[in-house]
Structures are given as structure tokens and as C-alpha cells.
PDB file of C-alpha atoms in Angstrom:
ATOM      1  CA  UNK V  20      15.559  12.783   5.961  1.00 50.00           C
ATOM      2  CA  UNK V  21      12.339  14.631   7.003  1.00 53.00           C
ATOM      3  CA  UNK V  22      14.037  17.900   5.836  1.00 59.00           C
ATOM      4  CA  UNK V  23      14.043  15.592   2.209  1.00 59.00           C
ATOM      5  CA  UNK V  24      10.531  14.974   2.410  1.00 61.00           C
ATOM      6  CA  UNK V  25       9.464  18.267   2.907  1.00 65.00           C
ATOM      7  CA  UNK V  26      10.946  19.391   0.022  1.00 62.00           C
ATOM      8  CA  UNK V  27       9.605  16.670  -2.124  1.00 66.00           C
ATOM      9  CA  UNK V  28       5.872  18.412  -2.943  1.00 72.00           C
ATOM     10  CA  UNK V  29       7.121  21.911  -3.865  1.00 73.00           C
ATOM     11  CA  UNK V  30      10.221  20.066  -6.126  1.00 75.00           C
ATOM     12  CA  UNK V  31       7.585  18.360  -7.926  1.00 79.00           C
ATOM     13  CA  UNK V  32       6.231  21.164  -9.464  1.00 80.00           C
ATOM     14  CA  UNK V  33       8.972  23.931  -9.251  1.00 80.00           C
ATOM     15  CA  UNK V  34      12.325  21.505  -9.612  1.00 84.00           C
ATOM     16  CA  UNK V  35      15.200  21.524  -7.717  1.00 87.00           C
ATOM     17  CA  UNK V  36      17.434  24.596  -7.615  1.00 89.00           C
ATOM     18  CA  UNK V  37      21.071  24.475  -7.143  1.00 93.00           C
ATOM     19  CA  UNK V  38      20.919  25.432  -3.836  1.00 92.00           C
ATOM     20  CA  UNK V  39      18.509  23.142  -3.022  1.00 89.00           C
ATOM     21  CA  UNK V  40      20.250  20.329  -4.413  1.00 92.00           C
ATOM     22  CA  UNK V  41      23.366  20.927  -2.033  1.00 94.00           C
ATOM     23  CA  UNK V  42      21.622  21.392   0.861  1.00 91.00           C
ATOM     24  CA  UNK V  43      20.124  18.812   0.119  1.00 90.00           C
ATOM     25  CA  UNK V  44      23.309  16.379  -0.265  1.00 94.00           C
ATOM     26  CA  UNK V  45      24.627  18.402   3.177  1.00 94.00           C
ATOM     27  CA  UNK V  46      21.761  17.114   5.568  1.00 91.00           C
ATOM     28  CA  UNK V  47      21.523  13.941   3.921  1.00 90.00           C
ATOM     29  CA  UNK V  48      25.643  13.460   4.109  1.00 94.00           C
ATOM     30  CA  UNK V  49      25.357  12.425   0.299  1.00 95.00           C
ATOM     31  CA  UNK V  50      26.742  13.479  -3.010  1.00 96.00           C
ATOM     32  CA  UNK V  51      25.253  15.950  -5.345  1.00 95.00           C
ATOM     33  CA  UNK V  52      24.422  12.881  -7.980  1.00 96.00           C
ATOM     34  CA  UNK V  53      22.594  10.820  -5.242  1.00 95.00           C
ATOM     35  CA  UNK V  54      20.440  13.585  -4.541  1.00 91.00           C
ATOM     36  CA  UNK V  55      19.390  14.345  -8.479  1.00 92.00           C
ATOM     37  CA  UNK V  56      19.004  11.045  -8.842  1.00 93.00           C
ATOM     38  CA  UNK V  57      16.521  10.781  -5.543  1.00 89.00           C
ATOM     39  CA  UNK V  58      14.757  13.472  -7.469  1.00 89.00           C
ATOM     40  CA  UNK V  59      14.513  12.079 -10.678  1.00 90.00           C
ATOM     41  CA  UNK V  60      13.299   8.602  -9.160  1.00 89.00           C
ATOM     42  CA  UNK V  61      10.239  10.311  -6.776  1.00 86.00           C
ATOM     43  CA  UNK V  62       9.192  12.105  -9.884  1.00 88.00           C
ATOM     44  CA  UNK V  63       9.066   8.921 -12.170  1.00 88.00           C
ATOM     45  CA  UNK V  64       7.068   7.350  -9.067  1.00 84.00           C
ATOM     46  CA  UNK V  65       4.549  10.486  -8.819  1.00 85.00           C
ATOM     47  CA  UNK V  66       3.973  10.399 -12.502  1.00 86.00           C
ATOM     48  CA  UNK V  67       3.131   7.173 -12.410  1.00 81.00           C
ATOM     49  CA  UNK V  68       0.947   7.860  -9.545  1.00 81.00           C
ATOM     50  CA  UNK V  69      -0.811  10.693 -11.703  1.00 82.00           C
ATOM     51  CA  UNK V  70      -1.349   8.389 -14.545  1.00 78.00           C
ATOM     52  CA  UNK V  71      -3.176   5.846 -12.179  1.00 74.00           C
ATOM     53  CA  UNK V  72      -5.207   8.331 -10.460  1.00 77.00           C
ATOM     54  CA  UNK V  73      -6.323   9.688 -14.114  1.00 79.00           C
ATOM     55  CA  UNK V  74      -7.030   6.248 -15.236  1.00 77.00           C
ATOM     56  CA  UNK V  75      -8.012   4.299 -11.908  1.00 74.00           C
ATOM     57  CA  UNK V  76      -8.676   1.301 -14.502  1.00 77.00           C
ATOM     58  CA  UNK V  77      -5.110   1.288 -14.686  1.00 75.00           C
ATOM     59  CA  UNK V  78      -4.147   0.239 -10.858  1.00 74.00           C
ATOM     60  CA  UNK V  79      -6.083  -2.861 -11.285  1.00 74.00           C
ATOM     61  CA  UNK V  80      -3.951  -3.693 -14.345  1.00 77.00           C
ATOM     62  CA  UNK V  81      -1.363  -2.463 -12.671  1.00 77.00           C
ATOM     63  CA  UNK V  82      -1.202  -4.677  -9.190  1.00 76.00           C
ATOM     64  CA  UNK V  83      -1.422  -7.475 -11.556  1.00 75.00           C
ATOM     65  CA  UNK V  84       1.595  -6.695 -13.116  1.00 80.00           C
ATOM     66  CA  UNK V  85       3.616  -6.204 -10.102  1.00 80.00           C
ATOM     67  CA  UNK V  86       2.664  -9.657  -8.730  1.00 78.00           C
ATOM     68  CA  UNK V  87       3.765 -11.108 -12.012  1.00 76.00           C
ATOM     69  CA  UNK V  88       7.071  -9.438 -11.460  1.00 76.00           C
ATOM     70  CA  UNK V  89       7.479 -10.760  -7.846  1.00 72.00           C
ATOM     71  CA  UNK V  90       6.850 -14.258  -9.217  1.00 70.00           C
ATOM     72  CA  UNK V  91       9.956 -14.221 -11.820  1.00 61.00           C
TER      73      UNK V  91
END
């Protein structure tokens, strides 16, 4: 999964091509949907990074949110 990884910074910013997206699925002896759906999940999470490195307030708020969830 390293090859994954090292794809993950450049994807951010330029996508995924085709291409990409089955080798991709190839070295990671997945499907096509896994893979796009890997993608679409890591940028959710690095938004979401983004958003608390603009607004470092946030990851206060936001650690106290995620302990609430653990406790349901």
C-alpha cells in the first residue's frame, strides 16, 4: 500500500486519472469502486484537516466532539 500513499499528495490536488485509478486497484488487488471510494474518503479527511488548521480554535471543539461520540 506504500505505492497508495505515495500517490495520495499529488491526487489531492490534481485527482485521480483513469489510469491511476486501475493501477491503483491492480497493486492493491481491489476493485475500481474501492479505490474511488479510498479517494473520496482521504479527501473528506484532508479537508477537514484544512479547515482545522485554518481555524485551530476548531480542533479544541473538535476533540471534544469525538470523545462525545466514543461515549454513545
Amino acid at each position: 500500500m506504500s505505492t497508495a500513499f505515495s500517490y495520495a499528495p499529488a491526487n489531492r490536488y490534481h485527482g485521480l486519472s483513469r489510469e491511476d485509478v486501475d493501477l491503483l486497484a491492480t497493486v492493491a488487488d481491489t476493485t475500481i469502486e474501492a479505490v474511488q471510494a479510498a479517494h473520496k474518503a482521504d479527501l473528506d479527511d484532508w479537508a477537514r484537516e484544512q479547515q482545522l488548521r485554518d481555524h485551530p480554535d476548531l480542533a479544541v471543539l473538535d476533540a471534544d466532539l469525538d470523545r462525545s461520540a466514543l461515549r454513545l
